[in-house]
Amino acid sequence: MRSVLAILPALLGCQTEKFSSADAAFVAVNVFPETATLRTSPQGGDPIDFTAEGVREDGSRVVLDNVEWILSNRSVGTIDEGGTVTPSLANGGDSWVTARFAGLEGLATLAVAWSDTRVEGDADPALFTGAAEPLDNLWLYPEDGVNLPRNLPSLAFQWNDVGAQAYRLHFRGASTDVTVVTRDTSWTADEALWQTITATNAGGTVTLELEASVGGVRYAAAARTVHVNRFDNRGSIYYWSSSASGILRVPWAGAAEPFLTAGSTGRCVGCHSISPTGVMAVTYDGGNGPMGLRDLRTGADINTGDGSLYGNFKAFSPDGRFMAVVYAGALRVHDAATGAALWDVAVGETVTHVDWSPDGTMIAMTGTGSNHPMDWVIGAGRIVVMDHVGDGTFGVPRTLYAAPPGQLAYYPAFSPDGAWVAFNVSTEDGYDDATAQLWVASVDGSTVVPLTAANQGDGLYNSWPRWGPLPDDDIMWLAFSSRRTYGNRTSGNPQVWITAFDGEAARQGADPSWPAFWLPGQDPAQGNHIPMWVE
C-alpha cells in the first residue's frame, strides 16, 4: 500500500501528535507488509510483525522504532507497541493497520480468516473424503438467498433424513470458515459461534454447503447463500395466536411470552393495534365483539371491553390523538386516549382493514364496494386511500389498487418511510385464503409489484403483512403469517415469517423481496397470525 500523506489524520480523526522535533523531516510513512492475511481459530493463530519506515524529502528511508500502532477493527486481534498483531480466537474480519509517527500516518490492510470445526457426538469426519455426487431435495431450511438481520438469533439449519451415517455442514464467508459434522438432521449454532459468523460477514454473504455420507458414498446438495444485513434489527412483534386465544409478544432475539391472552383475561383476545404512545386496542370474544384498550406503559386498562365500545380493525394516528376503527363495514374516528367514539366518516361504501400512514397524511382501507356487513370475510376488495386533512377529518376516497376480475386486494399496511403500501391479493374471500400473496404499491399508485421471492409459491396462505420499524439501511423488513413448513418442525399451521424489502428494486419494477425466514422465539406448534411490529 502506498504512503499516506500528512493530510490523512484530518480524514481519520485528529489526535495529539506523539512524536515531533528531529523527525519532522519525514514526508511520509510506509507500513510493511502492505497487505497481509492471517488464519485463526478458537485455538488461536500465528502472529505477524508489521514494520514502519519514514520517507525523507530526498527519498531516503529509515526504519522507525517509536511508532504508535493502531488496529481499526479491534475485534480481529490485538497489536502491541512493536507492531506485532496477534489474531483473535473468536473473530475474523478486515482491518487497517495504522502506523502513526510525527503527525504522519501509514496504512496497511489485514485480513483475518477465522475457521473452526465442530464434531457432534460420534459423527465421523473421515466419511467426507473423495469426490461428492450431487443430491437433490436434501435442504429443508433456510431458503436459498434469504436475507437476515445481523442480530438474528441462530438459525436451525434443517435437512431431510436420507439415512446417512453423518452430515457435513460448511459455512464459507469472506472471513469465516466453519465446518460442522453431525448425525442429526438439524444443527443450531451456539450464540457465540453464530455471532462470529454473522458479525464477521455483515454486509456480505455466507455460502452454505451440505453433504451426506450414505453407505460409504459422499453426496452434496446444491449450495445455498445467506445474505447478512449490515445492521441489527430491533423492537418487539405482537401477534395473535389462535392456539393461545390471545396476543403474544416476541422481543427481538427473545422468546415468545404471553401478553394478553385467554389465560390472563378469561376471554378470547383478538385483532389488535398499537399506538405510538403505547396504547393497545383489542377486540374481545371474537369477531364483532367489544373493543378494549390497555395502556402498555402502566398495564392498566383504559377500557376493559365492557361493551361500551365496538371495533374489529383499528389504526392509530402517529401523533396518538385519534384511532380509526372499522365495525360492520363503517369507519369511525375515536379518541385514542379514552377510546370514546367521536364521529362517523362518510366513505360511500363499506370498508374494512384500516391503516394510518406514518406521517399522518392519509389512511388506507379495503373498500368492499357494497353494503357488506362482515369485516373479515369480504368477497370483493380493493385498496382505497383517503387524505387526512387534519383533526381526524378526511378527504374524498380514491382507489390505490384495484385487483383484476376474479381477485381481491385487502389488508393494506403503510411502510415505515411512508412510500409503500403492502397488501394481500387472493382469489377467495379474504379470510384465511390459501391463494393469498403479498404485494406492494407505491403511495401514488405508479408502481405495483408482487413480492415473488417472499411469496415462495402457491397455497401457502401468505397473509396480513406488517412492517418493522424504519431501519438504518436501505432494506426494510416485512412480517407476515404463512402456513409454509418451517423445515421439519411445522406441518401446515400458520407461523410468523419475515422478508427483506428493497424499495429501489420495487421502483425499478423488479422483485423487491428476498426469501423469508421464520421468526425465532415462536412455538412451532401454535397458529400465529397478524404480526404487529413496534419499537
Short mmCIF file of C-alpha atoms in Angstrom, two decimals:
data_model
loop_
_atom_site.label_atom_id
_atom_site.label_comp_id
_atom_site.label_asym_id
_atom_site.label_seq_id
_atom_site.Cartn_x
_atom_site.Cartn_y
_atom_site.Cartn_z
CA MET A 1 0.00 0.00 0.00
CA ARG A 2 1.48 3.43 -0.95
CA SER A 3 2.32 6.17 1.50
CA VAL A 4 -0.34 8.25 3.14
CA LEU A 5 0.44 11.98 3.38
CA ALA A 6 0.08 14.13 6.43
CA ILE A 7 -3.40 15.31 5.50
CA LEU A 8 -4.81 11.84 6.26
CA PRO A 9 -5.14 12.36 10.04
CA ALA A 10 -7.75 15.03 9.36
CA LEU A 11 -9.78 12.46 7.46
CA LEU A 12 -9.42 9.66 10.01
CA GLY A 13 -9.88 11.70 13.17
CA CYS A 14 -7.46 14.14 14.76
CA GLN A 15 -5.32 13.15 17.75
CA THR A 16 -2.39 14.81 19.52
CA GLU A 17 0.96 14.09 17.86
CA LYS A 18 3.05 11.64 19.81
CA PHE A 19 6.41 12.46 18.20
CA SER A 20 7.94 15.59 16.64
CA SER A 21 11.28 17.53 16.66
CA ALA A 22 14.07 15.95 14.58
CA ASP A 23 11.71 13.58 12.84
CA ALA A 24 9.80 16.43 11.20
CA ALA A 25 11.95 15.98 8.09
CA PHE A 26 9.91 12.91 7.16
CA VAL A 27 7.28 13.48 4.49
CA ALA A 28 5.56 10.05 4.58
CA VAL A 29 5.31 6.79 6.49
CA ASN A 30 5.12 3.36 4.86
CA VAL A 31 3.90 0.15 6.52
CA PHE A 32 5.09 -3.33 5.59
CA PRO A 33 3.73 -5.74 4.61
CA GLU A 34 1.28 -3.58 2.70
CA THR A 35 -1.31 -6.38 2.74
CA ALA A 36 -1.41 -9.44 4.96
CA THR A 37 -3.67 -12.41 5.65
CA LEU A 38 -3.81 -14.38 8.90
CA ARG A 39 -5.67 -17.55 9.80
CA THR A 40 -7.03 -18.09 13.28
CA SER A 41 -9.35 -20.41 15.18
CA PRO A 42 -10.61 -21.00 18.74
CA GLN A 43 -7.08 -22.29 19.40
CA GLY A 44 -5.50 -19.10 18.04
CA GLY A 45 -3.23 -18.38 15.10
CA ASP A 46 0.30 -17.29 14.27
CA PRO A 47 1.09 -13.60 14.87
CA ILE A 48 2.54 -11.30 12.23
CA ASP A 49 5.04 -8.44 12.58
CA PHE A 50 4.44 -5.10 10.87
CA THR A 51 7.22 -2.56 10.40
CA ALA A 52 7.14 1.14 9.58
CA GLU A 53 9.63 3.27 7.68
CA GLY A 54 9.90 7.02 7.36
CA VAL A 55 10.47 8.58 3.94
CA ARG A 56 12.52 11.82 3.73
CA GLU A 57 12.26 14.50 1.05
CA ASP A 58 15.30 13.12 -0.77
CA GLY A 59 13.66 9.69 -1.00
CA SER A 60 15.83 8.03 1.62
CA ARG A 61 14.09 5.70 4.05
CA VAL A 62 14.59 4.95 7.73
CA VAL A 63 13.07 2.13 9.79
CA LEU A 64 11.08 3.69 12.64
CA ASP A 65 11.10 2.36 16.19
CA ASN A 66 8.90 4.64 18.28
CA VAL A 67 5.67 4.20 16.33
CA GLU A 68 2.07 4.32 17.59
CA TRP A 69 0.32 1.24 16.19
CA ILE A 70 -3.46 1.09 15.75
CA LEU A 71 -5.92 -1.57 14.55
CA SER A 72 -9.10 -0.05 13.11
CA ASN A 73 -11.05 -3.27 13.78
CA ARG A 74 -10.07 -4.43 17.23
CA SER A 75 -12.34 -7.49 17.06
CA VAL A 76 -9.83 -9.24 14.74
CA GLY A 77 -6.99 -9.18 17.28
CA THR A 78 -4.53 -7.01 19.16
CA ILE A 79 -1.41 -5.08 18.16
CA ASP A 80 1.45 -4.35 20.54
CA GLU A 81 3.91 -1.46 20.71
CA GLY A 82 6.28 -3.24 18.36
CA GLY A 83 3.71 -3.72 15.58
CA THR A 84 3.00 -7.42 16.22
CA VAL A 85 -0.61 -8.45 15.54
CA THR A 86 -1.97 -11.44 17.43
CA PRO A 87 -5.22 -12.67 15.84
CA SER A 88 -8.39 -13.10 17.86
CA LEU A 89 -9.56 -16.53 18.99
CA ALA A 90 -13.18 -15.59 18.32
CA ASN A 91 -13.42 -13.50 15.14
CA GLY A 92 -12.17 -12.90 11.67
CA GLY A 93 -12.56 -9.80 9.56
CA ASP A 94 -10.74 -6.96 7.84
CA SER A 95 -8.79 -4.14 9.45
CA TRP A 96 -6.48 -1.27 8.70
CA VAL A 97 -3.10 -1.39 10.41
CA THR A 98 -2.04 2.20 11.08
CA ALA A 99 1.45 3.39 11.97
CA ARG A 100 1.36 6.94 13.38
CA PHE A 101 4.60 8.94 13.64
CA ALA A 102 5.32 12.67 13.87
CA GLY A 103 1.87 13.64 12.63
CA LEU A 104 2.10 11.25 9.68
CA GLU A 105 0.23 8.00 9.15
CA GLY A 106 0.89 4.95 7.06
CA LEU A 107 -1.66 2.23 6.38
CA ALA A 108 -1.64 -1.48 5.59
CA THR A 109 -4.58 -3.85 5.19
CA LEU A 110 -5.04 -7.00 7.23
CA ALA A 111 -7.48 -9.85 6.55
CA VAL A 112 -8.06 -12.37 9.34
CA ALA A 113 -9.74 -15.63 8.34
CA TRP A 114 -11.38 -17.48 11.26
CA SER A 115 -12.02 -21.21 10.99
CA ASP A 116 -13.46 -23.86 13.26
CA THR A 117 -14.58 -27.48 13.03
CA ARG A 118 -17.32 -28.86 15.27
CA VAL A 119 -17.89 -32.61 15.52
CA GLU A 120 -21.17 -33.51 17.21
CA GLY A 121 -21.31 -36.72 19.20
CA ASP A 122 -19.79 -39.75 17.47
CA ALA A 123 -20.06 -38.38 13.91
CA ASP A 124 -17.04 -39.31 11.79
CA PRO A 125 -15.43 -36.50 9.70
CA ALA A 126 -13.40 -39.12 7.81
CA LEU A 127 -16.56 -40.12 5.94
CA PHE A 128 -16.25 -36.95 3.84
CA THR A 129 -13.26 -37.70 1.64
CA GLY A 130 -13.08 -38.10 -2.09
CA ALA A 131 -15.37 -36.63 -4.72
CA ALA A 132 -19.05 -35.98 -3.94
CA GLU A 133 -22.04 -36.91 -6.09
CA PRO A 134 -24.95 -34.44 -6.42
CA LEU A 135 -28.07 -34.98 -4.33
CA ASP A 136 -31.37 -33.12 -4.82
CA ASN A 137 -34.00 -32.33 -2.18
CA LEU A 138 -31.71 -32.53 0.82
CA TRP A 139 -32.16 -28.97 2.14
CA LEU A 140 -35.24 -28.02 4.18
CA TYR A 141 -34.31 -24.69 5.82
CA PRO A 142 -33.27 -21.92 5.31
CA GLU A 143 -34.35 -20.95 1.81
CA ASP A 144 -31.64 -20.14 -0.69
CA GLY A 145 -30.91 -16.41 -0.86
CA VAL A 146 -32.54 -15.41 2.44
CA ASN A 147 -31.57 -12.00 3.85
CA LEU A 148 -31.05 -11.89 7.63
CA PRO A 149 -30.54 -9.06 10.12
CA ARG A 150 -27.11 -9.20 11.69
CA ASN A 151 -28.55 -9.84 15.17
CA LEU A 152 -31.00 -12.59 14.24
CA PRO A 153 -30.73 -15.45 16.75
CA SER A 154 -29.07 -18.55 15.39
CA LEU A 155 -30.91 -20.42 12.66
CA ALA A 156 -31.92 -24.05 13.00
CA PHE A 157 -30.38 -25.46 9.81
CA GLN A 158 -32.54 -28.42 8.74
CA TRP A 159 -32.42 -31.12 6.09
CA ASN A 160 -34.17 -34.33 5.10
CA ASP A 161 -33.28 -37.66 6.67
CA VAL A 162 -31.68 -39.73 3.90
CA GLY A 163 -30.38 -42.47 6.17
CA ALA A 164 -26.86 -41.03 6.27
CA GLN A 165 -24.16 -42.12 8.65
CA ALA A 166 -23.27 -38.41 9.03
CA TYR A 167 -23.97 -34.97 7.58
CA ARG A 168 -21.45 -32.20 6.95
CA LEU A 169 -22.50 -28.53 7.06
CA HIS A 170 -19.94 -26.00 5.84
CA PHE A 171 -20.18 -22.20 6.26
CA ARG A 172 -17.94 -20.18 3.95
CA GLY A 173 -17.73 -16.41 4.26
CA ALA A 174 -15.16 -13.80 3.33
CA SER A 175 -13.57 -14.13 6.76
CA THR A 176 -15.05 -17.30 8.24
CA ASP A 177 -14.77 -20.99 7.50
CA VAL A 178 -16.81 -23.22 9.82
CA THR A 179 -17.45 -26.94 9.41
CA VAL A 180 -19.96 -29.00 11.39
CA VAL A 181 -20.20 -32.80 11.26
CA THR A 182 -23.26 -34.38 12.88
CA ARG A 183 -25.51 -37.43 12.73
CA ASP A 184 -28.64 -35.29 13.28
CA THR A 185 -30.92 -33.80 10.63
CA SER A 186 -30.59 -30.28 12.02
CA TRP A 187 -27.99 -28.09 13.65
CA THR A 188 -28.19 -24.83 15.58
CA ALA A 189 -25.07 -22.81 16.38
CA ASP A 190 -24.46 -21.62 19.91
CA GLU A 191 -24.79 -17.87 20.44
CA ALA A 192 -21.06 -17.11 20.38
CA LEU A 193 -20.40 -19.04 17.17
CA TRP A 194 -23.41 -17.59 15.38
CA GLN A 195 -22.42 -14.05 16.34
CA THR A 196 -18.97 -14.72 14.94
CA ILE A 197 -20.45 -15.87 11.63
CA THR A 198 -22.94 -13.02 11.28
CA ALA A 199 -20.87 -10.13 12.65
CA THR A 200 -17.83 -11.06 10.59
CA ASN A 201 -19.87 -11.33 7.38
CA ALA A 202 -22.25 -8.39 7.98
CA GLY A 203 -22.91 -6.66 4.69
CA GLY A 204 -21.85 -9.74 2.77
CA THR A 205 -22.86 -13.33 2.16
CA VAL A 206 -22.28 -16.76 3.66
CA THR A 207 -22.28 -19.83 1.43
CA LEU A 208 -23.86 -22.97 2.93
CA GLU A 209 -22.66 -26.36 1.71
CA LEU A 210 -24.45 -29.51 2.87
CA GLU A 211 -23.26 -33.08 2.37
CA ALA A 212 -24.44 -36.54 3.40
CA SER A 213 -22.45 -39.76 3.67
CA VAL A 214 -24.74 -42.68 2.79
CA GLY A 215 -23.43 -46.23 2.61
CA GLY A 216 -19.89 -45.04 2.02
CA VAL A 217 -20.89 -42.63 -0.77
CA ARG A 218 -20.42 -38.89 -0.33
CA TYR A 219 -23.32 -36.76 -1.62
CA ALA A 220 -23.56 -32.98 -1.88
CA ALA A 221 -26.63 -30.75 -2.14
CA ALA A 222 -26.57 -27.57 -4.20
CA ALA A 223 -25.00 -24.77 -2.17
CA ARG A 224 -27.22 -22.08 -0.68
CA THR A 225 -26.48 -18.42 0.02
CA VAL A 226 -27.39 -16.36 3.09
CA HIS A 227 -27.17 -12.56 2.97
CA VAL A 228 -26.27 -10.90 6.28
CA ASN A 229 -27.55 -7.34 6.65
CA ARG A 230 -25.12 -4.71 7.92
CA PHE A 231 -27.38 -3.57 10.78
CA ASP A 232 -29.20 -5.02 13.76
CA ASN A 233 -32.96 -5.27 13.96
CA ARG A 234 -34.97 -4.09 16.95
CA GLY A 235 -38.40 -3.83 18.54
CA SER A 236 -40.98 -6.42 19.52
CA ILE A 237 -43.55 -8.29 17.47
CA TYR A 238 -47.03 -8.71 18.93
CA TYR A 239 -49.08 -11.39 17.18
CA TRP A 240 -52.38 -13.13 17.66
CA SER A 241 -52.14 -16.81 18.48
CA SER A 242 -55.32 -18.76 17.85
CA SER A 243 -53.78 -21.54 19.96
CA ALA A 244 -53.45 -19.24 22.99
CA SER A 245 -56.63 -17.27 22.19
CA GLY A 246 -54.77 -14.04 22.62
CA ILE A 247 -51.79 -11.78 21.98
CA LEU A 248 -48.21 -12.99 22.43
CA ARG A 249 -45.07 -10.89 22.27
CA VAL A 250 -41.64 -11.76 20.89
CA PRO A 251 -38.94 -9.23 21.85
CA TRP A 252 -36.43 -9.22 19.00
CA ALA A 253 -33.96 -12.08 19.54
CA GLY A 254 -36.04 -13.26 22.51
CA ALA A 255 -38.63 -15.92 23.25
CA ALA A 256 -42.40 -15.56 22.87
CA GLU A 257 -44.26 -14.63 26.04
CA PRO A 258 -47.99 -14.35 26.74
CA PHE A 259 -49.07 -10.74 26.71
CA LEU A 260 -52.86 -10.55 26.71
CA THR A 261 -54.46 -13.95 26.36
CA ALA A 262 -57.44 -16.01 27.46
CA GLY A 263 -55.19 -17.39 30.17
CA SER A 264 -54.88 -13.97 31.82
CA THR A 265 -58.24 -12.42 30.89
CA GLY A 266 -60.60 -15.38 30.72
CA ARG A 267 -61.67 -14.19 27.26
CA CYS A 268 -60.50 -14.56 23.70
CA VAL A 269 -58.38 -11.54 22.76
CA GLY A 270 -58.22 -10.82 19.04
CA CYS A 271 -57.45 -8.17 16.41
CA HIS A 272 -55.01 -5.66 17.87
CA SER A 273 -53.38 -2.36 17.07
CA ILE A 274 -50.79 -0.31 18.99
CA SER A 275 -50.40 3.45 19.09
CA PRO A 276 -47.07 5.34 19.12
CA THR A 277 -47.97 6.49 22.65
CA GLY A 278 -48.26 2.92 23.94
CA VAL A 279 -51.99 2.19 23.83
CA MET A 280 -53.15 -1.20 22.57
CA ALA A 281 -56.66 -1.68 21.19
CA VAL A 282 -58.04 -5.23 21.00
CA THR A 283 -61.30 -6.99 20.22
CA TYR A 284 -62.60 -9.39 22.85
CA ASP A 285 -64.74 -12.51 22.41
CA GLY A 286 -64.19 -13.00 18.67
CA GLY A 287 -65.30 -11.04 15.61
CA ASN A 288 -67.80 -8.24 16.24
CA GLY A 289 -67.00 -8.43 19.95
CA PRO A 290 -66.48 -5.48 22.28
CA MET A 291 -63.34 -3.37 21.95
CA GLY A 292 -60.95 -2.76 24.84
CA LEU A 293 -57.92 -0.51 25.33
CA ARG A 294 -54.87 -1.02 27.52
CA ASP A 295 -52.02 1.34 28.41
CA LEU A 296 -48.87 -0.68 27.70
CA ARG A 297 -46.71 1.60 29.82
CA THR A 298 -48.69 1.02 33.02
CA GLY A 299 -50.51 -2.23 32.22
CA ALA A 300 -53.79 -0.57 33.21
CA ASP A 301 -57.00 -0.99 31.21
CA ILE A 302 -58.44 2.19 29.70
CA ASN A 303 -61.50 0.18 28.70
CA THR A 304 -61.98 -3.43 29.76
CA GLY A 305 -64.15 -4.41 26.80
CA ASP A 306 -67.32 -3.91 28.81
CA GLY A 307 -69.49 -3.48 25.71
CA SER A 308 -69.42 0.31 25.59
CA LEU A 309 -67.10 0.25 22.56
CA TYR A 310 -67.02 -1.94 19.44
CA GLY A 311 -64.48 -2.31 16.69
CA ASN A 312 -62.87 -5.05 14.63
CA PHE A 313 -59.95 -3.36 12.84
CA LYS A 314 -58.14 -0.30 14.21
CA ALA A 315 -55.33 2.09 13.36
CA PHE A 316 -53.89 4.93 15.44
CA SER A 317 -52.78 8.28 14.10
CA PRO A 318 -49.00 8.69 14.51
CA ASP A 319 -49.47 11.61 16.92
CA GLY A 320 -51.54 9.36 19.19
CA ARG A 321 -54.64 11.60 19.10
CA PHE A 322 -57.08 9.55 17.03
CA MET A 323 -57.99 5.96 16.30
CA ALA A 324 -59.68 4.95 13.04
CA VAL A 325 -61.99 1.99 13.73
CA VAL A 326 -63.89 -0.26 11.34
CA TYR A 327 -67.00 -2.06 12.55
CA ALA A 328 -69.69 -3.73 10.40
CA GLY A 329 -68.34 -2.03 7.28
CA ALA A 330 -68.41 1.51 8.72
CA LEU A 331 -65.45 3.76 9.52
CA ARG A 332 -65.49 5.80 12.73
CA VAL A 333 -62.97 8.07 14.46
CA HIS A 334 -62.34 7.55 18.18
CA ASP A 335 -60.35 9.42 20.79
CA ALA A 336 -57.13 7.39 21.09
CA ALA A 337 -56.56 8.24 24.75
CA THR A 338 -60.02 7.33 26.06
CA GLY A 339 -61.50 5.21 23.26
CA ALA A 340 -64.58 7.42 23.08
CA ALA A 341 -66.31 7.45 19.69
CA LEU A 342 -66.13 10.90 18.05
CA TRP A 343 -67.78 10.76 14.61
CA ASP A 344 -68.51 8.60 11.58
CA VAL A 345 -66.55 9.07 8.34
CA ALA A 346 -68.53 9.12 5.10
CA VAL A 347 -66.77 6.79 2.67
CA GLY A 348 -69.61 5.95 0.27
CA GLU A 349 -69.20 2.17 0.60
CA THR A 350 -68.44 -0.46 3.21
CA VAL A 351 -64.79 -0.66 4.19
CA THR A 352 -62.53 -2.76 6.39
CA HIS A 353 -58.82 -3.30 7.27
CA VAL A 354 -57.70 0.26 8.04
CA ASP A 355 -54.14 1.58 8.44
CA TRP A 356 -52.69 5.06 9.05
CA SER A 357 -49.62 6.41 7.24
CA PRO A 358 -46.57 7.15 9.43
CA ASP A 359 -46.64 10.86 8.57
CA GLY A 360 -50.34 11.08 9.40
CA THR A 361 -51.36 12.42 6.00
CA MET A 362 -53.59 9.54 4.84
CA ILE A 363 -55.28 6.29 5.73
CA ALA A 364 -55.61 3.13 3.65
CA MET A 365 -58.52 0.71 3.77
CA THR A 366 -60.08 -2.21 1.95
CA GLY A 367 -63.06 -0.99 0.01
CA THR A 368 -65.61 -3.79 -0.43
CA GLY A 369 -67.75 -1.91 -2.95
CA SER A 370 -71.16 -2.66 -1.45
CA ASN A 371 -73.01 -2.92 1.81
CA HIS A 372 -71.08 -5.87 3.15
CA PRO A 373 -71.67 -6.39 6.88
CA MET A 374 -68.68 -8.66 7.54
CA ASP A 375 -65.32 -7.06 8.26
CA TRP A 376 -63.19 -10.17 7.80
CA VAL A 377 -64.95 -12.16 5.05
CA ILE A 378 -65.29 -9.68 2.22
CA GLY A 379 -65.68 -11.50 -1.10
CA ALA A 380 -64.51 -8.40 -3.00
CA GLY A 381 -61.97 -5.74 -2.25
CA ARG A 382 -59.59 -3.07 -3.50
CA ILE A 383 -57.10 -0.77 -1.75
CA VAL A 384 -58.60 2.65 -1.06
CA VAL A 385 -56.84 5.70 0.43
CA MET A 386 -58.14 8.96 1.90
CA ASP A 387 -56.14 12.08 2.70
CA HIS A 388 -56.20 13.14 6.33
CA VAL A 389 -56.93 16.86 6.11
CA GLY A 390 -56.47 17.39 9.84
CA ASP A 391 -58.09 16.87 13.24
CA GLY A 392 -59.46 13.44 12.36
CA THR A 393 -61.25 14.51 9.18
CA PHE A 394 -60.65 13.10 5.72
CA GLY A 395 -60.94 13.94 2.04
CA VAL A 396 -62.52 12.05 -0.83
CA PRO A 397 -61.71 8.31 -1.15
CA ARG A 398 -59.65 7.20 -4.15
CA THR A 399 -58.56 3.79 -5.37
CA LEU A 400 -54.87 2.98 -4.96
CA TYR A 401 -55.09 -0.52 -6.42
CA ALA A 402 -57.98 -2.49 -7.88
CA ALA A 403 -57.29 -6.17 -8.46
CA PRO A 404 -58.23 -7.75 -11.82
CA PRO A 405 -61.56 -9.60 -12.11
CA GLY A 406 -61.59 -12.77 -10.05
CA GLN A 407 -59.15 -11.35 -7.49
CA LEU A 408 -59.39 -9.09 -4.48
CA ALA A 409 -56.89 -6.85 -2.67
CA TYR A 410 -57.03 -6.32 1.11
CA TYR A 411 -55.03 -5.94 4.39
CA PRO A 412 -53.18 -2.69 3.46
CA ALA A 413 -50.19 -1.57 5.57
CA PHE A 414 -48.01 1.54 5.13
CA SER A 415 -44.24 1.11 5.16
CA PRO A 416 -42.36 2.98 7.93
CA ASP A 417 -40.98 5.51 5.41
CA GLY A 418 -44.49 6.15 4.07
CA ALA A 419 -43.51 5.33 0.49
CA TRP A 420 -45.22 1.95 0.11
CA VAL A 421 -48.40 0.07 0.95
CA ALA A 422 -48.12 -3.67 1.38
CA PHE A 423 -51.28 -5.73 0.93
CA ASN A 424 -52.69 -9.14 0.08
CA VAL A 425 -54.08 -10.35 -3.23
CA SER A 426 -56.13 -13.56 -3.46
CA THR A 427 -58.86 -15.27 -5.46
CA GLU A 428 -61.02 -16.22 -2.46
CA ASP A 429 -62.97 -14.26 0.18
CA GLY A 430 -60.19 -12.53 2.12
CA TYR A 431 -60.27 -14.80 5.17
CA ASP A 432 -57.57 -17.45 5.67
CA ASP A 433 -57.04 -17.70 1.91
CA ALA A 434 -54.74 -20.40 0.56
CA THR A 435 -54.13 -18.27 -2.55
CA ALA A 436 -53.13 -15.14 -0.58
CA GLN A 437 -49.99 -13.47 -1.92
CA LEU A 438 -48.00 -10.42 -0.77
CA TRP A 439 -47.88 -7.32 -2.99
CA VAL A 440 -46.74 -3.70 -2.63
CA ALA A 441 -47.84 -0.46 -4.26
CA SER A 442 -46.19 2.95 -4.14
CA VAL A 443 -48.37 5.50 -2.37
CA ASP A 444 -49.05 7.29 -5.66
CA GLY A 445 -50.10 4.01 -7.31
CA SER A 446 -47.49 4.28 -10.08
CA THR A 447 -45.70 1.06 -9.10
CA VAL A 448 -47.39 -2.21 -8.12
CA VAL A 449 -45.35 -5.41 -7.80
CA PRO A 450 -45.72 -8.82 -6.18
CA LEU A 451 -43.20 -9.99 -3.59
CA THR A 452 -42.32 -13.09 -5.56
CA ALA A 453 -39.37 -14.35 -3.53
CA ALA A 454 -41.20 -13.82 -0.23
CA ASN A 455 -44.37 -15.49 -1.53
CA GLN A 456 -42.30 -18.58 -2.41
CA GLY A 457 -45.19 -20.34 -4.16
CA ASP A 458 -48.90 -21.05 -4.25
CA GLY A 459 -51.10 -22.38 -1.48
CA LEU A 460 -49.07 -21.02 1.43
CA TYR A 461 -51.65 -18.63 3.00
CA ASN A 462 -49.26 -15.64 2.95
CA SER A 463 -51.38 -13.27 4.98
CA TRP A 464 -51.53 -9.90 6.71
CA PRO A 465 -48.20 -8.12 6.06
CA ARG A 466 -46.95 -5.67 8.69
CA TRP A 467 -43.74 -3.64 8.55
CA GLY A 468 -40.90 -3.42 11.05
CA PRO A 469 -39.55 -0.12 12.41
CA LEU A 470 -37.66 2.10 9.99
CA PRO A 471 -34.15 0.61 9.84
CA ASP A 472 -30.76 2.24 9.40
CA ASP A 473 -30.32 0.70 5.97
CA ASP A 474 -32.00 0.72 2.56
CA ILE A 475 -33.57 -2.63 3.42
CA MET A 476 -36.91 -2.64 5.27
CA TRP A 477 -38.45 -5.66 6.97
CA LEU A 478 -41.94 -7.06 6.49
CA ALA A 479 -43.56 -9.63 8.79
CA PHE A 480 -46.47 -11.81 7.71
CA SER A 481 -48.24 -15.06 8.54
CA SER A 482 -47.80 -18.17 6.40
CA ARG A 483 -48.60 -21.87 6.53
CA ARG A 484 -45.38 -22.84 4.72
CA THR A 485 -43.40 -25.51 6.52
CA TYR A 486 -40.60 -24.49 8.82
CA GLY A 487 -38.18 -27.28 7.96
CA ASN A 488 -39.41 -30.41 9.69
CA ARG A 489 -40.82 -28.52 12.69
CA THR A 490 -44.24 -27.42 11.43
CA SER A 491 -46.88 -29.16 9.35
CA GLY A 492 -49.14 -26.54 7.82
CA ASN A 493 -50.02 -24.40 10.85
CA PRO A 494 -49.59 -20.63 10.41
CA GLN A 495 -46.43 -19.02 11.77
CA VAL A 496 -44.87 -15.55 11.54
CA TRP A 497 -42.26 -15.11 8.79
CA ILE A 498 -40.13 -12.10 7.80
CA THR A 499 -38.84 -10.92 4.44
CA ALA A 500 -36.45 -8.14 3.49
CA PHE A 501 -37.74 -5.43 1.13
CA ASP A 502 -35.73 -3.21 -1.23
CA GLY A 503 -37.66 -0.10 -2.25
CA GLU A 504 -35.23 0.81 -5.03
CA ALA A 505 -35.75 -2.59 -6.68
CA ALA A 506 -39.51 -2.05 -6.44
CA ARG A 507 -39.21 1.35 -8.13
CA GLN A 508 -37.41 -0.36 -11.00
CA GLY A 509 -40.28 -2.85 -11.32
CA ALA A 510 -38.13 -5.74 -10.07
CA ASP A 511 -38.96 -8.15 -7.27
CA PRO A 512 -38.03 -6.18 -4.13
CA SER A 513 -38.19 -9.14 -1.73
CA TRP A 514 -35.94 -11.93 -0.53
CA PRO A 515 -36.92 -15.44 0.57
CA ALA A 516 -38.40 -15.25 4.05
CA PHE A 517 -37.10 -16.54 7.36
CA TRP A 518 -39.04 -17.92 10.32
CA LEU A 519 -39.36 -15.56 13.31
CA PRO A 520 -37.31 -17.16 16.11
CA GLY A 521 -38.94 -17.44 19.50
CA GLN A 522 -42.33 -18.75 18.38
CA ASP A 523 -43.84 -22.04 19.46
CA PRO A 524 -43.82 -24.06 16.21
CA ALA A 525 -46.93 -25.94 17.34
CA GLN A 526 -49.12 -22.83 17.58
CA GLY A 527 -51.18 -20.98 15.00
CA ASN A 528 -49.84 -17.41 14.78
CA HIS A 529 -51.32 -14.50 12.83
CA ILE A 530 -51.42 -10.69 12.50
CA PRO A 531 -47.85 -9.72 13.44
CA MET A 532 -47.61 -6.10 14.59
CA TRP A 533 -44.06 -4.80 14.91
CA VAL A 534 -43.30 -1.91 17.27
CA GLU A 535 -40.11 -0.33 18.63
#
